[in-house]
Tab-separated table of C-alpha atoms in Angstrom:
chain	number	residue	atom	x	y	z
T	1	MET	CA	57.264	-43.044	231.698
T	2	PRO	CA	54.837	-41.394	234.125
T	3	ALA	CA	53.024	-39.117	231.633
T	4	VAL	CA	49.452	-39.622	232.874
T	5	THR	CA	48.775	-42.989	234.474
T	6	ALA	CA	45.589	-44.693	235.636
T	7	ASP	CA	44.123	-48.145	236.111
T	8	PRO	CA	42.411	-48.913	232.768
T	9	LEU	CA	39.831	-51.090	234.546
T	10	THR	CA	38.419	-47.954	236.196
T	11	LEU	CA	38.081	-45.894	232.986
T	12	PRO	CA	35.412	-45.517	230.285
T	13	ARG	CA	36.003	-48.062	227.534
T	14	LEU	CA	36.302	-47.629	223.805
T	15	PRO	CA	33.612	-49.358	221.748
T	16	ARG	CA	34.268	-52.853	220.465
T	17	LEU	CA	34.543	-52.636	216.668
T	18	PRO	CA	32.968	-55.429	214.607
T	19	GLU	CA	35.563	-57.349	212.636
T	20	ALA	CA	33.431	-57.731	209.513
T	21	GLY	CA	31.767	-54.315	209.459
T	22	THR	CA	34.874	-52.158	209.993
T	23	GLY	CA	37.125	-50.742	207.295
T	24	TRP	CA	40.488	-51.640	208.800
T	25	ARG	CA	43.161	-49.259	207.495
T	26	ARG	CA	46.224	-51.004	206.070
T	27	VAL	CA	49.814	-49.814	206.508
T	28	ALA	CA	51.102	-48.039	203.393
T	29	LYS	CA	54.617	-47.138	204.580
T	30	VAL	CA	57.021	-47.545	207.507
T	31	VAL	CA	59.520	-44.740	208.193
T	32	THR	CA	62.496	-44.943	210.560
T	33	ALA	CA	63.168	-41.624	212.294
T	34	GLN	CA	66.444	-39.875	211.466
T	35	ARG	CA	68.572	-38.278	214.184
T	36	HIS	CA	69.157	-34.508	214.129
T	37	LEU	CA	70.597	-31.851	216.447
T	38	GLU	CA	68.260	-29.017	217.403
T	39	GLY	CA	68.421	-25.787	219.404
T	40	GLU	CA	71.554	-25.546	221.534
T	41	GLY	CA	72.633	-29.071	220.564
T	42	PHE	CA	70.098	-31.588	221.885
T	43	GLN	CA	69.343	-34.679	219.823
T	44	VAL	CA	65.924	-35.502	218.349
T	45	ARG	CA	64.576	-38.376	216.280
T	46	ARG	CA	62.486	-37.078	213.370
T	47	PRO	CA	60.272	-39.398	211.282
T	48	PHE	CA	58.932	-36.496	209.215
T	49	PRO	CA	59.527	-34.332	207.260
T	50	GLY	CA	61.748	-36.611	205.229
T	51	MET	CA	58.903	-38.453	203.560
T	52	ASP	CA	56.115	-37.310	201.235
T	53	LEU	CA	54.434	-34.690	203.448
T	54	SER	CA	51.071	-35.255	201.760
T	55	LEU	CA	50.950	-38.511	203.746
T	56	ALA	CA	51.242	-36.531	207.003
T	57	ASP	CA	49.033	-33.528	206.074
T	58	PRO	CA	48.031	-31.521	208.171
T	59	PHE	CA	51.164	-32.329	210.215
T	60	LEU	CA	54.524	-30.828	209.280
T	61	LEU	CA	57.096	-32.217	211.714
T	62	LEU	CA	57.445	-34.632	214.609
T	63	ASP	CA	60.499	-34.442	216.895
T	64	HIS	CA	61.023	-37.172	219.495
T	65	MET	CA	63.236	-35.893	222.325
T	66	GLY	CA	64.763	-38.690	224.413
T	67	ALA	CA	64.207	-40.719	226.387
T	68	VAL	CA	67.569	-39.582	227.751
T	69	GLU	CA	69.172	-39.601	231.195
T	70	TYR	CA	71.031	-36.285	231.392
T	71	ALA	CA	74.158	-35.939	233.510
T	72	PRO	CA	74.551	-32.679	235.472
T	73	GLY	CA	75.129	-29.793	233.043
T	74	GLU	CA	74.057	-31.726	229.921
T	75	ALA	CA	70.420	-30.649	229.437
T	76	LYS	CA	69.900	-28.114	226.632
T	77	GLY	CA	67.043	-26.195	225.044
T	78	THR	CA	66.458	-23.568	222.349
T	79	PRO	CA	67.211	-19.836	222.261
T	80	TRP	CA	64.520	-17.289	221.376
T	81	HIS	CA	63.295	-17.890	217.812
T	82	PRO	CA	60.289	-16.895	215.662
T	83	HIS	CA	57.435	-18.841	214.030
T	84	ARG	CA	54.588	-17.980	211.661
T	85	GLY	CA	51.847	-19.950	209.926
T	86	PHE	CA	51.425	-23.076	212.085
T	87	GLU	CA	51.137	-24.466	215.634
T	88	THR	CA	53.737	-26.141	217.868
T	89	VAL	CA	52.515	-28.765	220.333
T	90	THR	CA	55.007	-29.859	223.005
T	91	TYR	CA	54.118	-32.912	225.121
T	92	ILE	CA	56.432	-33.892	227.979
T	93	MET	CA	56.248	-37.413	229.431
T	94	ASP	CA	59.286	-37.363	231.744
T	95	GLY	CA	61.214	-34.440	233.162
T	96	ALA	CA	60.318	-30.839	232.381
T	97	PHE	CA	60.680	-28.005	229.866
T	98	GLN	CA	60.135	-24.278	230.475
T	99	HIS	CA	58.332	-22.390	227.727
T	100	GLN	CA	57.906	-18.643	227.272
T	101	ASP	CA	56.589	-16.719	224.291
T	102	THR	CA	56.141	-13.080	223.298
T	103	THR	CA	52.405	-13.102	224.063
T	104	GLY	CA	53.360	-13.777	227.691
T	105	GLY	CA	52.195	-17.374	227.461
T	106	GLY	CA	54.226	-20.151	228.980
T	107	GLY	CA	55.199	-22.009	232.080
T	108	LEU	CA	56.629	-25.356	233.160
T	109	ILE	CA	55.646	-28.372	231.048
T	110	SER	CA	56.182	-31.631	232.936
T	111	ASP	CA	55.062	-35.234	233.388
T	112	GLY	CA	52.112	-35.457	231.023
T	113	ALA	CA	51.466	-31.760	230.358
T	114	THR	CA	51.185	-30.173	226.915
T	115	GLN	CA	51.774	-26.617	225.721
T	116	TRP	CA	49.945	-25.704	222.525
T	117	MET	CA	51.261	-22.569	220.867
T	118	THR	CA	49.486	-21.159	217.824
T	119	ALA	CA	52.105	-19.014	216.082
T	120	GLY	CA	49.570	-17.661	213.577
T	121	ALA	CA	50.627	-14.220	212.303
T	122	GLY	CA	53.924	-14.356	214.177
T	123	ILE	CA	55.442	-15.035	217.582
T	124	GLN	CA	58.777	-15.695	219.255
T	125	HIS	CA	59.357	-18.305	221.945
T	126	ILE	CA	62.066	-20.001	223.980
T	127	GLU	CA	62.174	-23.543	225.397
T	128	GLN	CA	64.697	-24.424	228.092
T	129	PRO	CA	65.191	-27.176	230.675
T	130	PRO	CA	64.534	-25.864	234.200
T	131	PRO	CA	67.608	-24.954	236.281
T	132	GLU	CA	67.105	-28.011	238.524
T	133	LEU	CA	67.357	-30.407	235.561
T	134	VAL	CA	70.459	-28.606	234.254
T	135	ALA	CA	72.140	-28.656	237.660
T	136	LYS	CA	71.282	-32.193	238.787
T	137	GLY	CA	70.586	-34.033	235.530
T	138	GLY	CA	67.788	-36.573	235.249
T	139	LEU	CA	65.384	-38.323	232.898
T	140	PHE	CA	63.844	-36.349	230.018
T	141	HIS	CA	61.375	-37.555	227.384
T	142	GLY	CA	59.040	-35.546	225.175
T	143	VAL	CA	57.780	-34.843	221.675
T	144	GLN	CA	57.045	-31.740	219.637
T	145	LEU	CA	54.483	-31.831	216.831
T	146	TRP	CA	54.010	-29.086	214.233
T	147	VAL	CA	50.437	-28.703	212.974
T	148	ASN	CA	49.861	-26.703	209.809
T	149	LEU	CA	47.270	-23.927	209.626
T	150	PRO	CA	44.981	-23.515	206.604
T	151	ARG	CA	45.519	-20.435	204.464
T	152	ALA	CA	42.560	-18.673	206.082
T	153	GLN	CA	44.043	-19.091	209.591
T	154	LYS	CA	47.735	-18.394	208.980
T	155	TRP	CA	47.287	-14.776	210.053
T	156	VAL	CA	45.298	-15.361	213.247
T	157	THR	CA	46.407	-13.705	216.483
T	158	PRO	CA	48.954	-15.911	218.314
T	159	ARG	CA	47.484	-17.962	221.167
T	160	TYR	CA	48.649	-20.296	223.927
T	161	GLN	CA	46.904	-23.301	225.493
T	162	ASP	CA	48.162	-24.778	228.748
T	163	ILE	CA	46.956	-28.399	228.934
T	164	GLU	CA	47.832	-29.862	232.316
T	165	ALA	CA	48.206	-33.606	232.848
T	166	ARG	CA	44.914	-33.667	234.777
T	167	ASP	CA	43.076	-32.223	231.752
T	168	VAL	CA	43.813	-35.141	229.406
T	169	THR	CA	40.901	-37.476	228.628
T	170	LEU	CA	41.678	-41.043	229.760
T	171	LEU	CA	40.074	-44.091	228.143
T	172	ALA	CA	40.569	-47.846	228.269
T	173	ALA	CA	40.694	-50.347	225.412
T	174	ASP	CA	37.497	-52.309	224.825
T	175	ASP	CA	38.917	-55.208	226.883
T	176	GLY	CA	40.227	-52.938	229.666
T	177	SER	CA	43.872	-53.903	229.064
T	178	SER	CA	45.368	-50.705	227.649
T	179	LEU	CA	45.332	-46.973	228.423
T	180	VAL	CA	44.601	-44.264	225.832
T	181	ARG	CA	45.225	-40.575	226.534
T	182	VAL	CA	43.310	-38.176	224.269
T	183	ILE	CA	45.222	-34.893	224.071
T	184	ALA	CA	43.211	-33.470	221.159
T	185	GLY	CA	40.401	-34.658	218.941
T	186	SER	CA	37.896	-37.362	219.810
T	187	LEU	CA	37.369	-41.100	219.983
T	188	GLY	CA	33.709	-41.978	219.766
T	189	GLU	CA	31.932	-39.665	222.204
T	190	HIS	CA	35.085	-38.803	224.148
T	191	GLN	CA	36.722	-35.422	223.448
T	192	GLY	CA	40.272	-34.368	224.312
T	193	PRO	CA	41.072	-30.942	225.812
T	194	GLY	CA	43.177	-29.506	222.967
T	195	VAL	CA	41.228	-27.050	220.800
T	196	THR	CA	42.415	-26.843	217.208
T	197	TYR	CA	41.923	-24.858	214.024
T	198	THR	CA	42.560	-28.001	211.962
T	199	PRO	CA	40.541	-31.144	212.870
T	200	ILE	CA	43.024	-33.696	214.243
T	201	ASN	CA	43.363	-36.610	216.657
T	202	TYR	CA	46.414	-36.683	218.934
T	203	LEU	CA	46.619	-39.728	221.228
T	204	HIS	CA	49.196	-41.403	223.467
T	205	ALA	CA	48.494	-45.080	224.177
T	206	THR	CA	50.134	-47.602	226.477
T	207	VAL	CA	49.278	-51.003	225.007
T	208	ALA	CA	49.661	-53.874	227.466
T	209	PRO	CA	52.119	-56.633	226.448
T	210	GLY	CA	50.399	-59.001	224.035
T	211	ALA	CA	47.256	-56.852	223.880
T	212	ARG	CA	45.376	-55.723	220.778
T	213	LEU	CA	44.104	-52.134	220.630
T	214	THR	CA	41.433	-51.051	218.151
T	215	LEU	CA	40.440	-47.437	217.604
T	216	PRO	CA	37.438	-46.011	215.712
T	217	TRP	CA	38.782	-43.589	213.118
T	218	PRO	CA	37.236	-40.762	211.071
T	219	ARG	CA	37.047	-41.870	207.449
T	220	GLU	CA	38.271	-38.494	206.143
T	221	PHE	CA	41.368	-38.421	208.430
T	222	ASN	CA	44.796	-39.750	207.567
T	223	ALA	CA	46.442	-41.925	210.253
T	224	MET	CA	49.942	-42.610	211.641
T	225	VAL	CA	51.389	-44.532	214.592
T	226	TYR	CA	54.792	-43.586	216.028
T	227	VAL	CA	56.619	-45.788	218.560
T	228	LEU	CA	57.951	-43.973	221.620
T	229	SER	CA	59.275	-47.171	223.226
T	230	GLY	CA	58.837	-50.907	222.964
T	231	ARG	CA	57.733	-53.011	220.016
T	232	GLY	CA	54.592	-54.270	218.374
T	233	THR	CA	52.727	-54.424	215.063
T	234	ALA	CA	50.411	-52.103	213.116
T	235	GLY	CA	47.502	-52.963	210.852
T	236	VAL	CA	45.572	-56.163	210.262
T	237	GLU	CA	48.609	-57.371	208.284
T	238	GLU	CA	50.697	-56.982	211.502
T	239	ILE	CA	53.613	-54.910	210.205
T	240	ALA	CA	56.434	-54.894	212.781
T	241	LEU	CA	57.158	-51.548	214.469
T	242	ASP	CA	60.018	-50.790	216.831
T	243	GLU	CA	61.041	-47.708	218.824
T	244	GLY	CA	61.613	-44.695	216.576
T	245	GLN	CA	59.527	-46.052	213.693
T	246	LEU	CA	56.390	-44.544	212.139
T	247	ALA	CA	53.626	-46.505	210.391
T	248	VAL	CA	51.666	-44.485	207.832
T	249	PHE	CA	48.229	-45.939	207.103
T	250	GLY	CA	46.622	-45.773	203.685
T	251	GLY	CA	43.291	-44.157	202.959
T	252	SER	CA	39.916	-45.787	203.384
T	253	HIS	CA	38.512	-48.038	200.632
T	254	HIS	CA	35.691	-49.499	202.719
T	255	LYS	CA	32.024	-49.042	201.941
T	256	GLY	CA	30.775	-49.960	205.410
T	257	GLU	CA	29.793	-47.743	208.325
T	258	ARG	CA	33.142	-47.077	209.980
T	259	ASP	CA	36.932	-47.171	209.719
T	260	GLY	CA	39.262	-48.530	212.353
T	261	LEU	CA	42.937	-48.769	213.284
T	262	VAL	CA	44.429	-51.833	214.921
T	263	VAL	CA	47.781	-52.286	216.665
T	264	ARG	CA	49.148	-55.087	218.800
T	265	ALA	CA	51.926	-55.003	221.414
T	266	ALA	CA	54.575	-57.702	221.408
T	267	ASP	CA	54.213	-60.280	224.170
T	268	ARG	CA	57.595	-59.320	225.592
T	269	GLN	CA	58.658	-55.685	225.869
T	270	PRO	CA	62.130	-54.247	226.547
T	271	THR	CA	62.723	-53.587	230.238
T	272	ALA	CA	63.049	-49.839	229.599
T	273	SER	CA	59.494	-49.726	228.202
T	274	GLY	CA	57.941	-50.242	231.616
T	275	ASN	CA	54.363	-51.496	231.553
T	276	GLY	CA	53.738	-51.739	227.833
T	277	TRP	CA	54.198	-50.538	224.282
T	278	GLU	CA	54.170	-46.715	224.189
T	279	ILE	CA	52.838	-45.186	220.959
T	280	LEU	CA	51.515	-41.924	219.567
T	281	VAL	CA	48.489	-42.163	217.265
T	282	LEU	CA	48.111	-39.147	214.968
T	283	GLY	CA	45.654	-38.213	212.267
T	284	GLY	CA	43.849	-35.273	210.784
T	285	LEU	CA	41.826	-33.783	207.981
T	286	PRO	CA	44.273	-32.993	205.138
T	287	ILE	CA	44.459	-29.291	204.260
T	288	ARG	CA	45.626	-29.962	200.684
T	289	GLU	CA	47.074	-26.485	200.125
T	290	PRO	CA	50.504	-25.454	198.800
T	291	VAL	CA	53.226	-25.492	201.481
T	292	ALA	CA	56.080	-22.954	201.274
T	293	ARG	CA	58.486	-23.634	204.103
T	294	TYR	CA	61.809	-22.215	205.206
T	295	GLY	CA	63.253	-22.538	208.693
T	296	PRO	CA	60.753	-21.365	211.306
T	297	PHE	CA	58.060	-20.184	208.867
T	298	VAL	CA	55.415	-22.225	207.005
T	299	MET	CA	53.279	-20.340	204.517
T	300	ASN	CA	51.595	-20.947	201.141
T	301	THR	CA	53.889	-18.956	198.816
T	302	ARG	CA	57.514	-17.892	198.545
T	303	GLU	CA	56.412	-14.255	198.677
T	304	GLU	CA	54.798	-14.892	202.074
T	305	LEU	CA	58.061	-16.411	203.327
T	306	VAL	CA	59.988	-13.322	202.248
T	307	GLN	CA	57.417	-11.173	204.035
T	308	ALA	CA	57.784	-13.300	207.182
T	309	PHE	CA	61.542	-12.709	207.317
T	310	GLU	CA	61.061	-8.991	206.693
T	311	ASP	CA	58.414	-8.763	209.428
T	312	PHE	CA	60.626	-10.600	211.910
T	313	GLN	CA	63.610	-8.347	211.161
T	314	ALA	CA	61.358	-5.297	211.549
T	315	GLY	CA	60.281	-6.448	215.040
T	316	ARG	CA	56.690	-7.349	214.126
T	317	MET	CA	56.740	-10.768	215.844
T	318	GLY	CA	56.799	-9.717	219.451
T	319	THR	CA	59.312	-8.173	221.826
T	320	VAL	CA	61.870	-10.110	223.881
T	321	PRO	CA	61.638	-10.439	226.799
T	322	ALA	CA	57.854	-10.696	227.026
T	323	GLU	CA	55.802	-9.571	229.987
T	324	LYS	CA	54.272	-12.530	231.804
T	325	VAL	CA	50.481	-12.730	231.501
T	326	PRO	CA	48.004	-15.389	232.733
T	327	HIS	CA	47.652	-18.526	230.607
T	328	ARG	CA	44.690	-18.755	228.263
T	329	SER	CA	43.196	-22.242	228.382
T	330	ALA	CA	41.288	-23.872	225.563
T	331	ALA	CA	38.084	-23.510	227.575
T	332	ASP	CA	38.551	-19.722	227.639
T	333	ASP	CA	38.818	-19.444	223.866
T	334	THR	CA	35.635	-19.663	221.836
T	335	SER	CA	37.099	-18.430	218.554
T	336	LEU	CA	38.735	-21.777	217.756
T	337	THR	CA	36.861	-24.705	216.234
């Protein structure tokens, strides 16, 4: 799993959290991802939706693609399709995906890169494996996260962020044993490159075998850990987590200064896991608004869903094919918060 790699001993370190003064979040629920077919027939593992979505708010969906070793001719993607009312975040750890949307945004996402597409008022996009992967086969591993937009931002102009592997903020655990990649949000004073409408944290950590990783966590955020590969435990109660499982942490009940998350990698990891336990750590400020959802659209009311379908059929969500335009990076966009 190349994603973004570095020697943790050379990186800035996360603060050491005091055992007694930290509100350690406890695990409220463990969910095993269900397998589904998406797009042109590729398999994903999906831990949510499928559980109470209020536990995941502001997130709507997480699809885990792979890891899979494609034979020649096997790799598949999605055809052109519309979205409205939320953001899609595609993070590729191995292999590559080509993205194009009707704003002209897009490009090749590979080996640690992320494409962040804000559908907002309406957009169409297509995601396909590059011709080389289709022709020759090869390793592919990635995830797609859907992030909801608050009512006030559901009609924003569609936007595209191209987050290259070199842009990701790299941190080490407090003992220097494990690597944390901050794609969006912040840990302590360290900010990730993804710029969001909804306050979230989106992290990918490689926890060294037998190591304990502690993370400072915003008290108002929910928190989840999803296992990409390997095995370990979540929470101070050490709830076992294996590949394809999601731990949902409960809310804070601590009166001290800070909250924290703790995970621990098993001493022995499966050979396929490489150098450690690979996990995503997700959390955000709940939106707590009604969710009306059907297919590719996520709005607040049924009437807005009907309008979305009518607008798509009337051609108001972009023209296919789109003219290629330069990427807009997060640093170029000052209208997001």
